[in-house]
C-alpha cells in the first residue's frame, strides 16, 4: 500500500487554517475570513484532484471495499490502533459535499459574525475537519475520535454565536441539549465498538480496531451468535440514529437549528446529519447484515413515523428555521427506508438524496439568515409581501423550496424516485405510505412560500425596515447560484455522481443481500412448517 498524503491533508488543512484564523484575529478582524475561505477552497481543490486521479471500480467478490486511496501510519500499536484513512466513491462524494458547504458556510457568515471572528472560524473549520475525518477514518478508534471531536466546536458555535430561541430558550440551552444527546449516543456506540474489539480478541487473540478485522469479527458473530450481534448492532444504530435524527431521538435538532448561527445551521443540516447515514451504510449494514435484515421492519416503521411527524410539526411552526429543521426530520425517514431496503437502487438513490438535501437545506438556512438580516425576525406571522420588495431573494426562496419538496428536474426528485423504485419490490406497503408523504412536503413548502412572500407586508415589522429594503448582494447571489447549479446538475445528469459511488454501493448491497435472503428463507421455512402442522 502506498500512502496517499492527500488524505491527511484533507483533514489537516481545515485544522491548520482554523488555528491560524484564531492567531491572526488580534492583528486584523477581517483577515480570518480570508484565511478560512482559502483553507476550504484548498480542501475542495484536493477533493477534485482525488476525483480526477482515482479509480472507483468494484472488485467482484471482495470481502472488503475497494479503496481508491489509503493512508496508514501506526499510532497506539499495543491496542492495535492506527491512523488509517481510506477513500472510495462514497467517502469522496461526502468529503466533496463537506468541502463545498464549508466554502458556503464561510461565505454566508461574512457579514453576520462581528465578534470573536477568529475564534468563530477556528470552531467552524475544526468542525468541518472533524466531519472529513469521520468520512475518511476506517480505524474504528480513529473514527470514534473524529465522531466525538466534531461535536465540541459545534457546541461553541451555537452557545457563543447563536440566536435567541423561541419561548425564551437560550442558545446555551440548545447547545447543551445538543451536546448531551450526542454524547450519550456516542457512549452507547462506543460500547458496541469495544464489544466487537473484545470479541475479536477472544476469537483471534488479536487486538485491532481495523475495519477489515472488525468486519470479519462482526460477520462471524452475525452467523454464530446472532443475539450478541443484534445487541452490538443496536448499540451502533442508536449512536447513529440520534445524529440522523430518527424519531423519537430527534429532540435536540429543532432547538439547535433555531438558535445556531447561519453557518452552524449549514453545518448541522447540510453535513452533520449525513455522517449518521454514512455510518449506517459504512458500518452497520456490512458488519451485521443478518441482524440489520431482522431489524429492517422496525427501522423503516420508525422512519415512516418520522416522515409524518416531521411534516406535521413543520405545519405547526411559525419560526422559519424551526420549520426547516422539522423538514429535515421528515426527509431522514426516506434515508432509513433506503438503507434498510438494501439494494443497489436504493443505495444510489440515497447517495443522490444526501447530496441534494445537503445543498437544498443548506441554501434554505442561508436564506433564513439573509431574511433575518433584513427583517430582524424569522417569524412567518410577521412577514408577507416580500415578493414585491425582493426580486432575487424571492426567486431563490421559491427555487430552493421547490427543490426541497422534490420538484422534477432537481436532485431531490431523483433521490426520492430511486429510493421509492428500489424499495417497492421488498416493502410495497411502506413504500406507498412514504410516497403519500410527498404530498405533505408540497403543502408545508407552499405554506412557507405563501406566508413569507405573498400577501401584504406586516405593519409591526415596517418600523424595523431600512428604506428601501436591500435585495441580495453579489456575494449572497453567488453562494445561492452555486447551490442552485449543484441541484440542477444532480437533477438533470446524476450519472456523474452515480458512476463514482456505484462501486461502493455495489459492495454494500452485496454484503446486505445474502443476509436478507437468509431471513426470508427462515420465514418461509417457518411458514411451511406451520402449514404442515395444520395439515396433520
Coordinates of C-alpha atoms in Angstrom, one line a residue:
X1 CA 0.0 0.0 0.0
X2 CA 1.3 3.4 -1.0
X3 CA 0.4 6.2 1.4
X4 CA -1.6 9.0 -0.3
X5 CA -0.8 12.2 1.6
X6 CA -3.8 14.0 0.1
X7 CA -6.0 12.1 2.6
X8 CA -4.4 13.6 5.8
X9 CA -4.2 16.9 4.0
X10 CA -8.0 17.0 3.7
X11 CA -8.2 16.9 7.5
X12 CA -5.1 19.0 8.4
X13 CA -5.8 21.9 6.0
X14 CA -9.0 23.0 7.9
X15 CA -7.4 22.3 11.2
X16 CA -4.3 24.5 10.4
X17 CA -6.3 27.2 8.7
X18 CA -8.7 27.4 11.7
X19 CA -5.8 27.7 14.1
X20 CA -4.2 30.4 12.0
X21 CA -7.6 32.3 12.0
X22 CA -7.6 32.3 15.8
X23 CA -3.9 33.6 15.9
X24 CA -4.4 36.5 13.5
X25 CA -7.6 37.7 15.0
X26 CA -5.8 40.3 17.1
X27 CA -3.9 41.6 14.1
X28 CA -6.9 42.2 11.8
X29 CA -10.5 41.1 12.3
X30 CA -11.1 40.7 8.6
X31 CA -8.1 38.5 7.9
X32 CA -9.6 35.3 9.5
X33 CA -12.4 35.4 6.9
X34 CA -9.9 35.3 4.0
X35 CA -7.8 32.6 5.6
X36 CA -10.8 30.4 6.4
X37 CA -12.1 30.8 2.8
X38 CA -8.6 29.9 1.4
X39 CA -8.4 26.8 3.6
X40 CA -11.8 25.5 2.5
X41 CA -11.0 26.2 -1.2
X42 CA -7.8 24.3 -0.9
X43 CA -9.7 21.4 0.7
X44 CA -12.2 21.5 -2.2
X45 CA -9.4 21.5 -4.8
X46 CA -7.7 18.5 -3.1
X47 CA -11.1 16.6 -3.3
X48 CA -11.4 17.5 -7.0
X49 CA -7.8 16.3 -7.6
X50 CA -8.7 13.0 -5.9
X51 CA -11.8 12.7 -8.0
X52 CA -9.8 13.0 -11.2
X53 CA -6.9 10.9 -10.2
X54 CA -8.7 8.0 -8.5
X55 CA -10.3 4.9 -10.0
X56 CA -13.6 3.9 -8.4
X57 CA -14.1 0.3 -9.6
X58 CA -15.5 -2.5 -7.6
X59 CA -13.7 -5.9 -7.4
X60 CA -16.4 -8.6 -7.6
X61 CA -16.5 -10.9 -4.6
X62 CA -14.1 -8.9 -2.5
X63 CA -14.5 -9.2 1.3
X64 CA -13.8 -5.5 1.9
X65 CA -14.5 -2.3 -0.1
X66 CA -12.0 -1.5 -2.8
X67 CA -10.2 1.7 -1.7
X68 CA -9.1 4.2 -4.3
X69 CA -6.6 5.8 -1.9
X70 CA -5.2 4.9 1.5
X71 CA -3.0 6.3 4.2
X72 CA -1.9 4.4 7.3
X73 CA 0.8 5.0 10.0
X74 CA 1.0 3.2 13.3
X75 CA -0.5 5.1 16.3
X76 CA -1.1 3.0 19.5
X77 CA 0.3 -0.3 18.4
X78 CA -0.2 -2.1 21.8
X79 CA -4.0 -1.6 21.3
X80 CA -4.0 -2.2 17.6
X81 CA -4.9 1.4 16.8
X82 CA -3.6 3.0 13.6
X83 CA -4.1 6.3 11.8
X84 CA -5.8 4.6 8.9
X85 CA -7.6 6.7 6.3
X86 CA -9.2 5.4 3.1
X87 CA -11.2 6.8 0.3
X88 CA -13.8 5.2 -2.0
X89 CA -16.6 6.7 -4.1
X90 CA -18.9 7.0 -1.2
X91 CA -16.5 8.9 1.1
X92 CA -15.2 11.0 -1.9
X93 CA -18.7 12.5 -2.6
X94 CA -19.3 13.1 1.1
X95 CA -15.9 14.8 1.5
X96 CA -16.7 16.9 -1.6
X97 CA -20.1 18.0 -0.2
X98 CA -18.4 18.9 3.1
X99 CA -15.7 21.0 1.4
X100 CA -18.2 22.8 -0.8
X101 CA -20.6 23.6 2.0
X102 CA -17.6 24.6 4.1
X103 CA -16.9 27.3 1.5
X104 CA -20.5 28.4 1.5
X105 CA -20.6 28.5 5.3
X106 CA -17.6 30.8 5.5
X107 CA -19.2 32.9 2.7
X108 CA -22.6 33.2 4.4
X109 CA -21.1 34.3 7.7
X110 CA -19.0 37.0 6.1
X111 CA -21.3 39.8 7.3
X112 CA -23.2 38.0 10.1
X113 CA -20.3 37.3 12.5
X114 CA -18.8 40.5 14.0
X115 CA -17.4 39.4 17.4
X116 CA -14.6 37.0 18.0
X117 CA -14.2 36.4 14.3
X118 CA -11.0 34.4 14.6
X119 CA -12.4 32.0 17.3
X120 CA -15.6 31.6 15.3
X121 CA -13.7 30.4 12.2
X122 CA -11.5 28.2 14.4
X123 CA -14.6 26.3 15.6
X124 CA -16.3 26.3 12.1
X125 CA -13.2 24.8 10.4
X126 CA -12.4 22.4 13.1
X127 CA -15.9 21.0 13.0
X128 CA -15.6 20.6 9.2
X129 CA -12.2 18.9 9.6
X130 CA -13.7 16.5 12.1
X131 CA -16.5 15.7 9.7
X132 CA -14.0 15.0 6.9
X133 CA -12.1 12.7 9.4
X134 CA -15.3 10.8 10.0
X135 CA -15.7 10.2 6.3
X136 CA -12.1 9.0 5.8
X137 CA -11.3 7.1 9.0
X138 CA -11.6 3.3 8.8
X139 CA -9.9 2.5 12.0
X140 CA -12.8 2.4 14.4
X141 CA -11.0 4.1 17.3
X142 CA -9.9 6.9 14.9
X143 CA -13.5 7.1 13.6
X144 CA -14.9 7.5 17.1
X145 CA -12.2 10.1 17.9
X146 CA -13.4 12.3 15.0
X147 CA -17.0 11.5 15.7
X148 CA -16.7 13.0 19.2
X149 CA -14.3 15.7 18.3
X150 CA -16.5 17.4 15.7
X151 CA -19.2 18.0 18.3
X152 CA -17.2 20.3 20.6
X153 CA -16.7 23.1 18.0
X154 CA -20.4 23.0 17.1
X155 CA -21.3 23.4 20.8
X156 CA -19.3 26.6 20.9
X157 CA -20.8 27.8 17.6
X158 CA -24.3 27.5 19.0
X159 CA -23.5 28.7 22.6
X160 CA -21.4 31.8 21.6
X161 CA -22.8 33.0 18.3
X162 CA -26.3 31.6 18.3
X163 CA -29.6 33.5 18.2
X164 CA -32.2 33.8 20.9
X165 CA -34.7 30.9 20.5
X166 CA -38.5 30.7 20.7
X167 CA -40.2 30.5 24.1
X168 CA -37.3 32.3 25.8
X169 CA -35.0 29.3 25.4
X170 CA -31.4 30.4 25.3
X171 CA -28.7 29.4 22.9
X172 CA -26.7 27.8 25.7
X173 CA -29.7 25.6 26.5
X174 CA -29.9 24.5 22.8
X175 CA -26.1 23.9 22.7
X176 CA -26.2 21.9 26.0
X177 CA -29.1 19.8 24.8
X178 CA -27.4 19.0 21.6
X179 CA -24.2 18.1 23.4
X180 CA -25.9 15.8 26.0
X181 CA -27.9 13.9 23.3
X182 CA -24.9 13.3 21.1
X183 CA -22.5 12.4 24.0
X184 CA -24.9 9.8 25.4
X185 CA -25.4 8.4 21.9
X186 CA -21.6 8.3 21.4
X187 CA -21.2 6.4 24.6
X188 CA -23.7 3.8 23.5
X189 CA -21.9 3.5 20.2
X190 CA -18.6 3.1 22.0
X191 CA -20.0 0.1 23.9
X192 CA -20.8 -1.6 20.6
X193 CA -17.3 -0.9 19.2
X194 CA -15.5 -2.1 22.3
X195 CA -17.7 -5.2 22.4
X196 CA -16.6 -6.0 18.8
X197 CA -12.9 -5.5 19.7
X198 CA -13.2 -7.7 22.8
X199 CA -14.9 -10.5 20.9
X200 CA -12.3 -10.1 18.1
X201 CA -9.6 -10.7 20.7
X202 CA -11.4 -13.7 22.1
X203 CA -11.7 -15.2 18.6
X204 CA -8.3 -14.3 17.1
X205 CA -6.1 -13.4 20.1
X206 CA -5.5 -10.1 18.3
X207 CA -6.5 -6.6 19.5
X208 CA -7.4 -4.4 16.5
X209 CA -9.7 -1.6 15.7
X210 CA -9.1 -2.0 11.9
X211 CA -12.1 -2.0 9.6
X212 CA -11.3 -5.3 7.8
X213 CA -10.6 -7.1 11.1
X214 CA -13.8 -5.9 12.8
X215 CA -15.8 -6.6 9.6
X216 CA -14.8 -10.3 9.8
X217 CA -15.4 -10.5 13.5
X218 CA -18.9 -8.9 13.2
X219 CA -19.8 -11.2 10.2
X220 CA -18.7 -14.2 12.3
X221 CA -20.9 -13.1 15.2
X222 CA -23.8 -12.4 12.9
X223 CA -23.9 -16.1 11.9
X224 CA -22.6 -17.8 15.0
X225 CA -24.0 -15.7 17.9
X226 CA -26.9 -13.7 16.4
X227 CA -28.2 -12.4 19.7
X228 CA -24.9 -10.8 20.6
X229 CA -24.5 -9.4 17.0
X230 CA -28.0 -7.9 17.3
X231 CA -27.1 -6.2 20.6
X232 CA -24.0 -4.7 19.1
X233 CA -25.9 -3.6 16.0
X234 CA -28.5 -1.8 18.2
X235 CA -25.6 0.0 20.0
X236 CA -24.2 1.3 16.7
X237 CA -27.7 2.1 15.4
X238 CA -28.6 4.2 18.4
X239 CA -25.3 6.1 18.1
X240 CA -26.1 7.0 14.5
X241 CA -29.9 7.4 14.9
X242 CA -29.5 10.3 17.4
X243 CA -27.4 12.2 14.9
X244 CA -29.6 11.4 11.9
X245 CA -32.0 12.1 13.8
X246 CA -34.5 9.2 14.0
X247 CA -37.9 9.6 15.8
X248 CA -38.1 9.6 18.8
X249 CA -34.4 10.5 19.3
X250 CA -34.7 13.9 17.5
X251 CA -35.3 16.2 20.4
X252 CA -32.0 18.2 20.0
X253 CA -32.5 19.2 16.4
X254 CA -35.2 21.9 16.3
X255 CA -33.7 23.9 19.2
X256 CA -30.1 23.5 17.8
X257 CA -31.2 24.7 14.4
X258 CA -33.3 27.6 15.7
X259 CA -30.5 29.0 17.9
X260 CA -27.5 28.2 15.7
X261 CA -25.9 30.9 13.6
X262 CA -26.4 30.6 9.9
X263 CA -23.0 28.8 9.3
X264 CA -23.8 26.4 12.2
X265 CA -27.2 25.5 10.6
X266 CA -25.5 24.9 7.3
X267 CA -23.0 22.6 9.1
X268 CA -25.8 20.8 11.0
X269 CA -28.3 20.3 8.2
X270 CA -26.0 20.0 5.2
X271 CA -23.2 17.9 6.6
X272 CA -23.5 16.7 10.2
X273 CA -26.7 14.5 9.9
X274 CA -25.1 13.0 6.7
X275 CA -22.4 11.5 8.9
X276 CA -25.0 9.3 10.6
X277 CA -26.4 8.0 7.3
X278 CA -22.8 7.4 6.2
X279 CA -22.1 5.4 9.4
X280 CA -25.2 3.2 8.9
X281 CA -24.2 2.2 5.4
X282 CA -20.4 2.0 6.0
X283 CA -20.5 0.1 9.3
X284 CA -24.0 -1.2 10.4
X285 CA -25.2 -2.8 7.2
X286 CA -21.9 -4.6 6.2
X287 CA -21.0 -5.5 9.7
X288 CA -24.3 -7.0 10.7
X289 CA -26.2 -8.0 7.5
X290 CA -28.5 -10.6 9.2
X291 CA -29.2 -8.5 12.3
X292 CA -29.9 -5.5 10.1
X293 CA -32.3 -7.5 7.9
X294 CA -34.0 -8.7 11.0
X295 CA -34.3 -5.1 12.3
X296 CA -35.3 -3.6 9.0
X297 CA -39.1 -3.5 9.6
X298 CA -38.6 -1.7 12.9
X299 CA -36.2 0.8 11.4
X300 CA -38.4 1.6 8.4
X301 CA -41.5 2.0 10.7
X302 CA -39.5 4.5 12.8
X303 CA -38.6 6.2 9.6
X304 CA -42.2 6.4 8.4
X305 CA -43.3 7.8 11.7
X306 CA -40.5 10.4 11.4
X307 CA -41.7 11.4 7.9
X308 CA -45.2 12.2 9.0
X309 CA -44.2 13.5 12.4
X310 CA -41.7 15.9 10.9
X311 CA -44.2 17.1 8.3
X312 CA -46.9 17.6 10.9
X313 CA -44.6 19.6 13.2
X314 CA -43.4 21.6 10.2
X315 CA -47.1 22.7 9.7
X316 CA -47.3 24.0 13.3
X317 CA -44.2 26.2 13.1
X318 CA -44.1 30.0 12.9
X319 CA -40.3 30.2 13.1
X320 CA -38.8 29.8 9.6
X321 CA -35.7 27.9 10.9
X322 CA -37.7 25.6 13.1
X323 CA -40.0 24.7 10.1
X324 CA -36.9 23.8 8.1
X325 CA -35.5 21.8 11.0
X326 CA -38.6 19.6 11.1
X327 CA -38.5 19.1 7.3
X328 CA -35.0 17.6 7.8
X329 CA -36.5 15.1 10.3
X330 CA -39.2 14.2 7.7
X331 CA -36.7 13.7 4.9
X332 CA -34.4 11.5 7.0
X333 CA -37.3 8.9 7.1
X334 CA -36.5 8.3 3.4
X335 CA -32.9 7.7 4.4
X336 CA -33.9 4.8 6.7
X337 CA -36.2 3.3 4.0
X338 CA -33.3 3.5 1.5
X339 CA -30.7 1.9 3.9
X340 CA -32.9 -1.0 5.1
X341 CA -34.4 -1.8 1.7
X342 CA -30.8 -2.8 1.0
X343 CA -30.3 -2.9 -2.8
X344 CA -28.2 -1.0 -5.2
X345 CA -31.0 1.2 -6.5
X346 CA -32.0 2.5 -3.0
X347 CA -28.3 3.0 -2.0
X348 CA -27.7 5.0 -5.2
X349 CA -30.9 7.0 -4.5
X350 CA -29.7 7.6 -1.0
X351 CA -26.4 9.0 -2.4
X352 CA -28.2 11.5 -4.6
X353 CA -30.6 12.4 -1.9
X354 CA -27.8 13.1 0.6
X355 CA -26.1 15.4 -1.8
X356 CA -29.3 17.1 -2.9
X357 CA -30.7 17.5 0.6
X358 CA -27.3 18.9 1.7
X359 CA -27.4 21.6 -0.9
X360 CA -31.1 22.5 -0.7
X361 CA -31.3 22.6 3.1
X362 CA -28.0 24.5 3.4
X363 CA -29.3 27.0 0.8
X364 CA -32.6 27.5 2.7
X365 CA -30.8 28.0 6.1
X366 CA -28.6 30.5 4.4
X367 CA -31.7 32.3 3.1
X368 CA -33.1 32.3 6.6
X369 CA -30.1 34.3 7.7
X370 CA -30.5 36.6 4.8
X371 CA -34.1 37.3 5.6
X372 CA -33.3 37.8 9.3
X373 CA -30.6 40.4 8.4
X374 CA -33.2 42.4 6.5
X375 CA -36.3 42.0 8.6
X376 CA -34.8 41.2 12.1
X377 CA -37.2 38.4 12.5
X378 CA -37.8 34.8 11.4
X379 CA -41.4 34.7 12.5
X380 CA -43.6 33.9 9.4
X381 CA -46.5 35.7 11.1
X382 CA -44.6 39.0 10.8
X383 CA -43.7 38.6 7.2
X384 CA -45.7 38.9 4.0
X385 CA -45.4 40.7 0.8
X386 CA -41.7 40.1 0.3
X387 CA -42.2 39.1 -3.3
X388 CA -42.9 42.7 -4.2
X389 CA -39.8 44.0 -2.3
X390 CA -37.1 41.5 -3.3
X391 CA -36.5 40.4 -6.8
X392 CA -33.6 37.9 -6.3
X393 CA -34.4 36.7 -2.7
X394 CA -38.0 35.7 -3.6
X395 CA -36.9 33.8 -6.7
X396 CA -34.2 31.8 -4.9
X397 CA -36.5 31.1 -2.0
X398 CA -39.1 29.6 -4.3
X399 CA -36.5 27.7 -6.2
X400 CA -35.0 26.0 -3.1
X401 CA -38.4 25.2 -1.5
X402 CA -39.3 23.6 -4.9
X403 CA -36.1 21.6 -4.6
X404 CA -36.8 20.6 -1.0
X405 CA -40.3 19.2 -1.8
X406 CA -39.0 17.2 -4.8
X407 CA -39.9 19.0 -8.0
X408 CA -38.7 17.0 -11.1
X409 CA -35.6 18.4 -12.7
X410 CA -33.8 18.9 -9.4
X411 CA -31.7 16.5 -7.4
X412 CA -34.1 15.7 -4.5
X413 CA -36.6 14.3 -7.0
X414 CA -34.0 11.9 -8.5
X415 CA -33.0 10.6 -5.0
X416 CA -36.6 10.1 -3.8
X417 CA -37.6 8.4 -7.1
X418 CA -34.7 5.9 -7.0
X419 CA -35.4 5.1 -3.3
X420 CA -39.1 4.5 -3.9
X421 CA -38.4 2.4 -7.1
X422 CA -35.8 0.3 -5.3
X423 CA -37.8 -0.3 -2.1
X424 CA -41.2 -1.1 -3.7
X425 CA -40.3 -4.7 -4.6
X426 CA -39.4 -5.6 -1.0
X427 CA -41.6 -3.2 1.1
X428 CA -44.6 -2.2 -1.2
X429 CA -46.9 -1.0 1.7
X430 CA -44.1 1.0 3.4
X431 CA -43.1 2.5 0.0
X432 CA -46.7 3.6 -0.8
X433 CA -47.1 5.2 2.6
X434 CA -43.7 7.0 2.1
X435 CA -44.9 8.2 -1.4
X436 CA -48.1 9.6 0.1
X437 CA -46.0 11.7 2.5
X438 CA -44.6 13.7 -0.5
X439 CA -47.9 15.4 -0.7
X440 CA -47.3 16.8 2.8
X441 CA -43.9 18.1 1.7
X442 CA -45.6 20.1 -1.0
X443 CA -48.1 21.5 1.5
X444 CA -45.5 22.8 4.0
X445 CA -43.4 24.2 1.2
X446 CA -46.4 26.1 -0.1
X447 CA -47.2 27.4 3.4
X448 CA -43.7 28.7 3.8
X449 CA -43.8 30.4 0.4
X450 CA -47.3 31.9 0.9
X451 CA -46.6 33.3 4.4
X452 CA -43.2 34.8 3.5
X453 CA -43.6 36.1 0.0
X454 CA -47.2 36.8 -0.7
X455 CA -50.0 38.8 1.0
X456 CA -49.4 42.3 2.4
X457 CA -46.4 43.4 4.5
X458 CA -46.9 43.2 8.2
X459 CA -47.4 46.6 9.8
X460 CA -45.5 45.6 13.0
X461 CA -42.3 45.0 11.1
X462 CA -42.2 48.1 9.0
X463 CA -40.5 50.0 11.8
X464 CA -37.5 47.7 11.5
X465 CA -37.2 48.0 7.8
X466 CA -34.4 50.1 6.2
X467 CA -35.8 52.2 3.5
X468 CA -35.7 50.8 0.9
X469 CA -35.0 47.2 1.7
X470 CA -31.8 45.9 0.1
X471 CA -32.0 42.9 -2.2
X472 CA -29.3 40.2 -2.2
X473 CA -25.8 41.5 -2.9
X474 CA -23.3 39.8 -5.3
X475 CA -21.7 37.6 -2.6
X476 CA -25.1 36.3 -1.5
X477 CA -26.3 35.7 -5.1
X478 CA -23.1 33.7 -5.9
X479 CA -23.5 31.5 -2.9
X480 CA -27.1 30.6 -3.8
X481 CA -26.2 30.2 -7.5
X482 CA -23.6 27.5 -6.5
X483 CA -26.3 25.6 -4.6
X484 CA -28.8 26.0 -7.5
X485 CA -26.3 24.8 -10.1
X486 CA -25.5 21.7 -8.0
X487 CA -29.2 20.8 -7.6
X488 CA -29.8 21.2 -11.4
X489 CA -26.7 19.1 -12.1
X490 CA -28.0 16.4 -9.8
X491 CA -31.5 16.6 -11.3
X492 CA -30.6 16.6 -15.0
X493 CA -27.4 14.5 -15.1
X494 CA -27.0 12.5 -11.9
X495 CA -24.9 9.9 -13.7
X496 CA -21.8 11.8 -12.9
X497 CA -22.2 11.1 -9.3
X498 CA -23.8 7.6 -9.7
X499 CA -20.7 6.4 -11.5
X500 CA -18.4 7.5 -8.7
X501 CA -20.5 5.9 -5.9
X502 CA -21.5 2.8 -7.8
X503 CA -18.6 0.6 -6.7
X504 CA -19.0 1.4 -3.0
X505 CA -22.8 0.9 -3.1
X506 CA -22.5 -2.4 -5.1
X507 CA -20.2 -3.8 -2.4
X508 CA -22.6 -2.7 0.4
X509 CA -25.6 -4.2 -1.5
X510 CA -23.6 -7.4 -2.0
X511 CA -23.0 -7.7 1.8
X512 CA -26.6 -7.0 2.7
X513 CA -28.5 -9.2 0.2
X514 CA -27.3 -12.7 1.3
X515 CA -28.4 -12.0 4.8
X516 CA -31.8 -10.7 3.7
X517 CA -32.2 -13.9 1.6
X518 CA -31.4 -16.0 4.7
X519 CA -34.0 -14.1 6.8
X520 CA -36.6 -14.6 4.0
X521 CA -35.8 -18.3 3.7
X522 CA -36.1 -18.7 7.5
X523 CA -39.5 -17.1 7.5
X524 CA -40.6 -19.2 4.6
X525 CA -39.4 -22.4 6.3
X526 CA -41.3 -21.4 9.5
X527 CA -44.4 -20.8 7.4
X528 CA -44.1 -24.2 5.7
X529 CA -43.6 -26.0 9.0
X530 CA -46.7 -24.3 10.4
X531 CA -48.8 -25.3 7.3
X532 CA -47.6 -28.9 7.7
X533 CA -48.6 -28.9 11.4
X534 CA -52.0 -27.6 10.5
X535 CA -52.5 -30.2 7.8
X536 CA -51.5 -33.0 10.2

